[in-house]
Coordinates of C-alpha atoms and ligand atoms in Angstrom, one line a residue:
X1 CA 6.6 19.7 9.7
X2 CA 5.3 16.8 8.1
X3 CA 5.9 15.5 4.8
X4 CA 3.1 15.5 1.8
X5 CA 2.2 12.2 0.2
X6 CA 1.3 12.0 -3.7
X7 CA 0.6 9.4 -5.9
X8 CA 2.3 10.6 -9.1
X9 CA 1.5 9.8 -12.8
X10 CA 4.7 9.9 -14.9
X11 CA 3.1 8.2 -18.0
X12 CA 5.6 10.2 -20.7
X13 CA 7.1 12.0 -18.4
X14 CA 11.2 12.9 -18.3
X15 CA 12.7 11.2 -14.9
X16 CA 16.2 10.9 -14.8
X17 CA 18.1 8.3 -12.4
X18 CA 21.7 9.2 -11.6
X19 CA 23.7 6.2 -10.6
X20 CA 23.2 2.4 -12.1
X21 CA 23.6 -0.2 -9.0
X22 CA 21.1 -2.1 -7.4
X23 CA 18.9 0.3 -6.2
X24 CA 18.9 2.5 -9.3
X25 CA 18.3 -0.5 -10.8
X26 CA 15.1 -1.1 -8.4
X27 CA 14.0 2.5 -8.8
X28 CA 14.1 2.2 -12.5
X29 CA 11.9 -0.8 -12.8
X30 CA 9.1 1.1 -10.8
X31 CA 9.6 3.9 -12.9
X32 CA 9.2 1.9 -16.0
X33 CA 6.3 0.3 -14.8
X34 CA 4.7 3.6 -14.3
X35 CA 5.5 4.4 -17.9
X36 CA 7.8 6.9 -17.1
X37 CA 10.3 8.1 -19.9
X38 CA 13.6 7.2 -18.4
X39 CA 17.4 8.5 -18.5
X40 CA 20.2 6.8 -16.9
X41 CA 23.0 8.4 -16.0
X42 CA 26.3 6.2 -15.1
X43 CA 29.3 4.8 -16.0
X44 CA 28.6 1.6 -14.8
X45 CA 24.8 0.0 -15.3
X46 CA 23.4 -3.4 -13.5
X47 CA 22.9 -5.5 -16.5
X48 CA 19.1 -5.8 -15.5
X49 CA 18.5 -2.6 -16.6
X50 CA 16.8 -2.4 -19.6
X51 CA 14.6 0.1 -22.1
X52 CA 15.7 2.7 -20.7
X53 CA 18.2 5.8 -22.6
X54 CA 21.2 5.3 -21.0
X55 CA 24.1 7.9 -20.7
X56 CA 27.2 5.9 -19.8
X57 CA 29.2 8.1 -17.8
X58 CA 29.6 10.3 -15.0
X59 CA 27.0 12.9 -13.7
X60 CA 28.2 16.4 -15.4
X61 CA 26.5 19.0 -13.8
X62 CA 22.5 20.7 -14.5
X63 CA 22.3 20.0 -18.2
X64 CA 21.6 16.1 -17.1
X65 CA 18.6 17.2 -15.4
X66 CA 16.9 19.6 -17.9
X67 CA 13.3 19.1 -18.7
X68 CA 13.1 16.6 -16.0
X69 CA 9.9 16.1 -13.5
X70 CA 11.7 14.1 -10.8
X71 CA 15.5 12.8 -10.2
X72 CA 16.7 10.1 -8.2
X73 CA 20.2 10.3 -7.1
X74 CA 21.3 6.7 -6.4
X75 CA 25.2 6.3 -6.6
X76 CA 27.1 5.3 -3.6
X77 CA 29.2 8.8 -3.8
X78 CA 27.8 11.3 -1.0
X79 CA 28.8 14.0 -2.9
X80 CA 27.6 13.4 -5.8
X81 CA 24.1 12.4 -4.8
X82 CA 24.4 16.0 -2.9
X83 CA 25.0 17.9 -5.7
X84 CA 22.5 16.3 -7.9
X85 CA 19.8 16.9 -5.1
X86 CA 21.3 21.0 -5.2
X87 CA 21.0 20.6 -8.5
X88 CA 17.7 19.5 -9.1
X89 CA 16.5 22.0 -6.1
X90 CA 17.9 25.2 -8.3
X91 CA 16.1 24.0 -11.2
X92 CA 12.8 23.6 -9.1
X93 CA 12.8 19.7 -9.9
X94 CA 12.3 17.2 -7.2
X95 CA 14.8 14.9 -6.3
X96 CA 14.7 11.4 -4.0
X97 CA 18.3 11.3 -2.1
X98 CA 19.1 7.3 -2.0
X99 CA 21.6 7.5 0.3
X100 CA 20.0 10.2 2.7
X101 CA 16.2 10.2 3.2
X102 CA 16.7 13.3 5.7
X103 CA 18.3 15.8 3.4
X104 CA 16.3 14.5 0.4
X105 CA 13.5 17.2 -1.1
X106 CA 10.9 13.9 -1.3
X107 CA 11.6 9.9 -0.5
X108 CA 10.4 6.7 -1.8
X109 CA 7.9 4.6 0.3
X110 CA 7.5 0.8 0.6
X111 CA 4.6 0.1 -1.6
X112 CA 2.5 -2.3 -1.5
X113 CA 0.2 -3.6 -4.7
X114 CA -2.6 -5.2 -4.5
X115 CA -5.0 -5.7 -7.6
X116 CA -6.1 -1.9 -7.7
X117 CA -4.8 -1.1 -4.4
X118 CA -1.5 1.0 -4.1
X119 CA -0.1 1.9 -0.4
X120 CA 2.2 3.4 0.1
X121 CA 4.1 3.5 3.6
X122 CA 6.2 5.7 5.6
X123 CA 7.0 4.9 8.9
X124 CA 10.0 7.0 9.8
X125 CA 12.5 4.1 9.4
X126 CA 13.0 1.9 6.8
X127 CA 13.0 -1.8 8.5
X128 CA 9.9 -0.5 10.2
X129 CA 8.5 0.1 6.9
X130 CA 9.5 -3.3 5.4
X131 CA 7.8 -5.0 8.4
X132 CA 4.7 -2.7 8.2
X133 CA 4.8 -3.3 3.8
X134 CA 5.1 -7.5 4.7
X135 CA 2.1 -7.2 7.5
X136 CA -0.1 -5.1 5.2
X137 CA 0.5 -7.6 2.5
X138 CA -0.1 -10.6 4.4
X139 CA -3.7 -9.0 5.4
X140 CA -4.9 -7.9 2.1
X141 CA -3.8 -11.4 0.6
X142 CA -5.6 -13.6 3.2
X143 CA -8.8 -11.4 3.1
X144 CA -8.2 -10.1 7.2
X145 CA -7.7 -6.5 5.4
X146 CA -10.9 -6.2 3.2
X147 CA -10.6 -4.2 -0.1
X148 CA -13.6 -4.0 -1.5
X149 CA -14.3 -1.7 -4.0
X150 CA -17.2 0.9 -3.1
X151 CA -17.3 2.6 -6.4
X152 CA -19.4 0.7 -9.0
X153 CA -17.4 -1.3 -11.2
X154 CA -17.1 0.8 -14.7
X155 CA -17.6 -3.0 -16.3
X156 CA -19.0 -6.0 -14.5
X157 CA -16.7 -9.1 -15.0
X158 CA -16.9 -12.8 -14.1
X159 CA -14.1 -14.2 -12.5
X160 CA -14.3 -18.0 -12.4
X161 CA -12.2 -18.8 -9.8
X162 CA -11.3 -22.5 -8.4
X163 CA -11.8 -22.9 -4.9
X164 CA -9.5 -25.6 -4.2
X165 CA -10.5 -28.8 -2.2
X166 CA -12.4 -27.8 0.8
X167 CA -9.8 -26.2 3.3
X168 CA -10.7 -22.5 2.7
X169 CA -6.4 -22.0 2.7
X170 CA -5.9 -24.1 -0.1
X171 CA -7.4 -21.2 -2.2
X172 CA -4.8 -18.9 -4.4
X173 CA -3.7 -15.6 -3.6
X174 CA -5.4 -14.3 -6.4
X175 CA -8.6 -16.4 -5.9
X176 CA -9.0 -14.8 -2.1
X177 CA -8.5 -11.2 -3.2
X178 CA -10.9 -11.0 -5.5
X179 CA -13.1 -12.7 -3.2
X180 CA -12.6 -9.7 -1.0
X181 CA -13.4 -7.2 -4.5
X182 CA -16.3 -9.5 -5.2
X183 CA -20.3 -7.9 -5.8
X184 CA -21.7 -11.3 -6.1
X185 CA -20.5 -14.3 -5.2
X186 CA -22.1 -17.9 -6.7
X187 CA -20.7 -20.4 -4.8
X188 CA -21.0 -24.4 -5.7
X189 CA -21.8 -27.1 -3.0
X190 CA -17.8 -28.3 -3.1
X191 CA -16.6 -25.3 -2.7
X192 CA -14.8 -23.6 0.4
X193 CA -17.6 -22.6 2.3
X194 CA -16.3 -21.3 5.0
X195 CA -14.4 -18.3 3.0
X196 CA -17.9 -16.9 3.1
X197 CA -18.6 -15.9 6.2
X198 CA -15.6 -13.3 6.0
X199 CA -17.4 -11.4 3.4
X200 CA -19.3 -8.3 3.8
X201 CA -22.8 -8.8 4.6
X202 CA -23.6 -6.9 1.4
X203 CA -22.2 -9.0 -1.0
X204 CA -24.9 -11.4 -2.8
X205 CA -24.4 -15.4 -2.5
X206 CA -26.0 -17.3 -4.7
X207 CA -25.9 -21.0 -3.8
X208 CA -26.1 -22.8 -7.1
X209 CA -26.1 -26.4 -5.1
X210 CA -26.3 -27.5 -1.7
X211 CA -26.4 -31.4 -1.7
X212 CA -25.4 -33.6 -4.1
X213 CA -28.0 -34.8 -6.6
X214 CA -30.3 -31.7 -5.8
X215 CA -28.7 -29.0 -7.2
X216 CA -30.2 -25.4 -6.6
X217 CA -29.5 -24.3 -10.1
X218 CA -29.1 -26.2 -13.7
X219 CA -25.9 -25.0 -15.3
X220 CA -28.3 -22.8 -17.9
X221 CA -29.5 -20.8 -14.7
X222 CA -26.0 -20.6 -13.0
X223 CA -24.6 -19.3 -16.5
X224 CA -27.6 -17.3 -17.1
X225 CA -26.7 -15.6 -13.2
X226 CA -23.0 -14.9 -14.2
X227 CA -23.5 -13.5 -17.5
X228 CA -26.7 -11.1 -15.9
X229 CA -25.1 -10.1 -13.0
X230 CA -21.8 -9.1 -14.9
X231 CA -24.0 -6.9 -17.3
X232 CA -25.7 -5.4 -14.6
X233 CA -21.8 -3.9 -13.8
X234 CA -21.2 -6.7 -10.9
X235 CA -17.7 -7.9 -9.9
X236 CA -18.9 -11.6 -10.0
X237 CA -17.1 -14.6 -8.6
X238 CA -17.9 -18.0 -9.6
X239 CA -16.3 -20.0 -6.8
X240 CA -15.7 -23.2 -7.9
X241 CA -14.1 -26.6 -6.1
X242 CA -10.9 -27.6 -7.1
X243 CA -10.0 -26.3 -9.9
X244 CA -12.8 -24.6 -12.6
X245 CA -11.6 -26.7 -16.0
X246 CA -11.0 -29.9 -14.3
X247 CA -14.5 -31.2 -14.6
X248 CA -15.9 -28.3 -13.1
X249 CA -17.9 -27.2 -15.8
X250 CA -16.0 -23.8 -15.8
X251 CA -15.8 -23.9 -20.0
X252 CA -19.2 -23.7 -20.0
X253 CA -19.2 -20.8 -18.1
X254 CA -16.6 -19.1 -19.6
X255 CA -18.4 -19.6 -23.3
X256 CA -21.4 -18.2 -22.0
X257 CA -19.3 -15.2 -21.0
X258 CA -17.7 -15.0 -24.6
X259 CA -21.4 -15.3 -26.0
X260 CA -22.6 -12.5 -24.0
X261 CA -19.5 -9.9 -24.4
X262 CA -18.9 -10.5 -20.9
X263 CA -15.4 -10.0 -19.7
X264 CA -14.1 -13.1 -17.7
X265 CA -11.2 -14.4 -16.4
X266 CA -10.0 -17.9 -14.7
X267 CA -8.1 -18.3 -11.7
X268 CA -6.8 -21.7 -11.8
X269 CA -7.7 -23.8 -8.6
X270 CA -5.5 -26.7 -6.6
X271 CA -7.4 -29.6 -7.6
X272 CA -8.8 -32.4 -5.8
X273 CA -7.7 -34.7 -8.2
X274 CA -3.9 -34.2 -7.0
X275 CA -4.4 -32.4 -3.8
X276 CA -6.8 -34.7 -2.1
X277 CA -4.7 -38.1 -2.5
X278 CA -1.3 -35.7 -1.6
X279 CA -2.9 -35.0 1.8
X280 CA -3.9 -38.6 2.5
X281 CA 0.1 -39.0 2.0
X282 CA -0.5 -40.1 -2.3
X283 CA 2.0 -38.4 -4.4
X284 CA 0.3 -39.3 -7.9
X285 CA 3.8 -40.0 -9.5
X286 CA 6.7 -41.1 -7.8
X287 CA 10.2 -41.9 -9.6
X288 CA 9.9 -45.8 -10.0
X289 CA 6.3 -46.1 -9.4
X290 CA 5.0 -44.1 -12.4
X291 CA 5.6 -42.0 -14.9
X292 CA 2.0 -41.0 -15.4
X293 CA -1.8 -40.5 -14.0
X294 CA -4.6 -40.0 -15.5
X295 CA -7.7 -38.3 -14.3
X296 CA -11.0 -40.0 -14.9
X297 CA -14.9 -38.6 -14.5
X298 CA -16.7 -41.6 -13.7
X299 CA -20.0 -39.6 -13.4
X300 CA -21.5 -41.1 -16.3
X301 CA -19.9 -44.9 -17.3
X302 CA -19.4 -45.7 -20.0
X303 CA -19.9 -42.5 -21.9
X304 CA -20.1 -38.9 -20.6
X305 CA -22.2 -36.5 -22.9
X306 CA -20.6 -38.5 -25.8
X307 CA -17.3 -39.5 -25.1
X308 CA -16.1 -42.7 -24.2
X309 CA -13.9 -43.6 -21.0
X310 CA -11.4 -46.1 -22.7
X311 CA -11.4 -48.4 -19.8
X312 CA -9.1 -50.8 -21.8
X313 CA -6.2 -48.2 -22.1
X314 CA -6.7 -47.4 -18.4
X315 CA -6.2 -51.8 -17.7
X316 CA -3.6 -51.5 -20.2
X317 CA -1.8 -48.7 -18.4
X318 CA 0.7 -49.2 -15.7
X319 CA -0.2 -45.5 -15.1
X320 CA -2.0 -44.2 -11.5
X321 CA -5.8 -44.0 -12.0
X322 CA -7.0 -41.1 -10.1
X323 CA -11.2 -41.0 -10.4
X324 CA -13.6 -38.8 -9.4
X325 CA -17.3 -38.9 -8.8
X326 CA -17.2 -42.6 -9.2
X327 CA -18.2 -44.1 -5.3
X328 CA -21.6 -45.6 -6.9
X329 CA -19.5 -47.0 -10.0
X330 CA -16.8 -48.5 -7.8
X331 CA -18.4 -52.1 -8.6
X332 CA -18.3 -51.5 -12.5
X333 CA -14.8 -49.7 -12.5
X334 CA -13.3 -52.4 -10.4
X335 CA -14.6 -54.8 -12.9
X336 CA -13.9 -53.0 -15.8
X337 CA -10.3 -52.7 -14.8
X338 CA -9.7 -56.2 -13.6
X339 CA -11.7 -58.1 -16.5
X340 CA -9.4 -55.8 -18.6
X341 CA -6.2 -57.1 -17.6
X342 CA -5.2 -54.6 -14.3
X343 CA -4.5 -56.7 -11.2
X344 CA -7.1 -57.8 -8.5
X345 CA -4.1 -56.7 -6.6
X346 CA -3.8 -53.4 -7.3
X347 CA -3.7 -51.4 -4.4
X348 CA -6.5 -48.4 -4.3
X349 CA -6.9 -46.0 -1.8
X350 CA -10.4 -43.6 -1.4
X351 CA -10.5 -40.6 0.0
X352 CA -13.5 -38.9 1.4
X353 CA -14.0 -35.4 2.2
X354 CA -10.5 -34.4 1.6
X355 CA -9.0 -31.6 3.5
X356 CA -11.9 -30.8 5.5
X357 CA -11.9 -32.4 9.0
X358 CA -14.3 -35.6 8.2
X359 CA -11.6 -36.4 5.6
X360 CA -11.1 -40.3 5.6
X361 CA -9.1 -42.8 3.9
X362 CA -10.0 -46.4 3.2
X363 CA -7.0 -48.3 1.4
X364 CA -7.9 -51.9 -0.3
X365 CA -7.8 -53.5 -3.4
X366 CA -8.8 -53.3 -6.9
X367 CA -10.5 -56.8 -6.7
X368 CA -12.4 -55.8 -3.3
X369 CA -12.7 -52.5 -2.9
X370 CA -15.7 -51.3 -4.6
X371 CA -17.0 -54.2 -1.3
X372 CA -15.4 -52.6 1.3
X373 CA -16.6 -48.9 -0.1
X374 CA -20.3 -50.5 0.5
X375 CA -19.1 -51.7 4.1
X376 CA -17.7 -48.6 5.3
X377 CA -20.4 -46.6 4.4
X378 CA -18.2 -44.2 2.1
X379 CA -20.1 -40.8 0.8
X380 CA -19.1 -38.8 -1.9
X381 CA -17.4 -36.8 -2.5
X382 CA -14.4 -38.8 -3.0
X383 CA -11.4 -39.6 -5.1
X384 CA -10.2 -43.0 -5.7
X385 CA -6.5 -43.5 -6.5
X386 CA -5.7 -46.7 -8.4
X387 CA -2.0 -47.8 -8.4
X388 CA 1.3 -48.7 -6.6
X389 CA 2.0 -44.8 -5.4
X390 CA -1.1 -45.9 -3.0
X391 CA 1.7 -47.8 -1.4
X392 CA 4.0 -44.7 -0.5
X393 CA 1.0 -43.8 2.0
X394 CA 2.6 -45.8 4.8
X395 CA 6.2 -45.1 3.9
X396 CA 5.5 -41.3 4.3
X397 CA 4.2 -42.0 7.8
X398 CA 0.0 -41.9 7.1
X399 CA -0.7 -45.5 8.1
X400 CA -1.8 -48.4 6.0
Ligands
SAM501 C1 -17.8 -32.0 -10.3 S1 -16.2 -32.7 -9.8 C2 -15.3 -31.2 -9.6 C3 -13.8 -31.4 -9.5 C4 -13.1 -30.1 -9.2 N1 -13.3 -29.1 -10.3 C5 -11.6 -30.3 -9.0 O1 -10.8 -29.8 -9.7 O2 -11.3 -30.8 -7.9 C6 -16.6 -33.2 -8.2 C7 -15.8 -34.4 -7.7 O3 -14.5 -33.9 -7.3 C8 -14.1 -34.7 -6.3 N2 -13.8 -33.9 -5.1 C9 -13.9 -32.6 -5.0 N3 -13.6 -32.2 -3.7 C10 -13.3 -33.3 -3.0 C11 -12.8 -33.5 -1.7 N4 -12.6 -32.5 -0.9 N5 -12.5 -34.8 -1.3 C12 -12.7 -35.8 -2.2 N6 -13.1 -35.6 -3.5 C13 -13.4 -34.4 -3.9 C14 -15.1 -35.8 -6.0 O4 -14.9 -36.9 -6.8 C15 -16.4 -35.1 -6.5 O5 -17.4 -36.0 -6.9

């Protein structure tokens, strides 16, 4: 006969564990998390175990068990795990054998978690479960396995989630799955594309910008999207490049959020700012290069909605310069910098596009590069990394 699977909800409910080693101790942390009120019985107990009532010595017979829903018997003593489990059975109470899954009334699956989804596997032996458990994981977390949701949400949300630079694997774990849980999905022009097209057909895109410098939506309308959509009861994504705080506007859209009583959260992205000079072969620091970088919008030079770029401090600073947005201010950066004291000589490197295949890299100098940007036709986007750690490019094997 087969066996009968259950999802079981133990919230409050008296489970007691006989046996404190490793697996106890790996049996008792699922427990816990499923709020289960728990009582150890054993002499000795991993020191991991914690919040749990503990009796510190051996099993002693049915009174251990009394008013319990479920036992696990996990010591390393046959017979004692056997007369738990006979036990248990003449008490009606069902008990998980560690040591035997074959004369155990019920047995523990691998489980896998994901977000909402619980599964829970059984495959007749236990390494074929682990490998079944580590492929099911694999496919839920890279979005080959789709999850999504087909009950309404009982809440719309907004997740704002960063994208990362462009390759559609640089996105988190986190950021992909609920991707796959996603109603709508407003994507931005920098973002990675190309997870897209694995989405259900049903799920709404909304492109809020194609090309640079004609964006399809102002930040008012994309905001104005998020928060409507989420009230609606949408599972909304706001997929983002990079990373959504790192001059991504995200803030914005997370206070429009707060403002509307819309729940939100942030899935931190890998930034271009550090990723894109790391894959043209540019650590930002190195020991005895630099101790620090700074990132710099160069969108709007000198001030940006207000606030000053202190161009001085950046000449001043022996620091790497890692900007963004600035390949039509390369002329008045370079200039900035060098009539403020940095070095003509200062290598810079710029990277276009990177992590996407037309990624490029163009590697000059501070007093000519903004020249040789014009000569070789670099397009944005791009980030431009000022400093020595430019140098390490060649040392790690990417070339001059
Ligand atoms: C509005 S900012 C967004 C930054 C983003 N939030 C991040 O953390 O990477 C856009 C700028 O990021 C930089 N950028 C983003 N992706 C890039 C990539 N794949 N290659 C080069 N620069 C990139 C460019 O400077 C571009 O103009």
């Amino acid at each position: 006969v087969s066996t009968y699977p259950l999802f079981l909800r133990l919230a409050g409910k008296r489970v007691v564990v006989v046996g404190g080693g490793q697996i106890a101790a790996r049996r008792i942390a699922a427990l816990r998390a499923s709020g289960a009120d728990v009582t150890v019985v054993a002499p000795y107990i991993e020191a991991s175990v914690t919040g749990v009532r503990v009796l510190r010595r051996s099993y002693d017979g049915p009174a251990d068990l009394e008013g319990a829903w479920l036992v696990h018997a996990c010591t390393d003593v046959a017979e004692v795990n056997a007369r738990v489990a006979a036990d248990a059975e003449a008490a009606g109470i069902w008990c998980v054998r560690a040591d035997d899954a074959e004369q155990s009334a019920a047995h523990t699956p691998a489980v896998v978690r994901s977000g909402d989804v619980g599964i829970a596997i059984s495959a007749g032996d236990p390494g074929r479960s682990i490998a079944l458990k580590a492929a099911i994981t694999t496919a839920l977390e890279t979005g080959e396995l789709a999850a999504r949701p087909t009950r309404a949400a009982t809440r719309g949300w907004v997740a704002l989630v960063g994208g990362g630079p462009g390759d559609p694997e640089l996105v988190t774990v986190k950021g992909r799955r609920l991707l796959g849980e996603a109603d709508v999905v407003v994507i931005d022009r920098l973002a990675p594309r190309a997870l897209i097209d694995s989405l259900d057909p049903s799920v709404e895109i909304v492109d809020a910008g194609k090309a640079a410098h004609a964006h399809n939506l102002t930040q008012d309308q994309i905001n104005a999207v998020l928060v409507e959509r989420a009230l609606a009861g949408k599972r909304v994504v706001r997929l983002k490049g990079g990373d959504p705080f790192v001059f991504g506007r995200g803030g914005e859209e997370a206070i429009a959020c707060v403002r509307a009583g819309v729940p939100f959260i942030v899935v931190p992205g890998v930034t271009s700012a550090i990723s894109v000079p790391a894959l043209a072969g540019i650590p930002v620091t190195h020991r005895g290069y630099t101790q620090d970088f700074t990132v710099v919008s160069a969108h709007l030079d000198p001030t940006h909605a207000g606030v000053t770029v202190d161009w001085q401090a950046l000449a001043d600073s022996r620091g790497t310069i890692v900007l963004l947005m600035a390949v039509e201010r390369l002329d008045k950066i370079a200039t900035e910098l060098v009539s403020r004291g940095r070095a003509p000589e200062t290598p810079v490197a710029i990277i276009q596009s990177g992590s996407t295949d037309d990624q490029r890299v163009i590697v000059g100098e501070l007093g000519t590069i903004a020249q040789r940007a014009v000569d070789e036709d670099v397009q944005p986007p791009c980030i431009v990394v000022v400093g020595d750690v430019v140098k390490l490019r060649e040392q790690l094997g990417f070339g001059t």
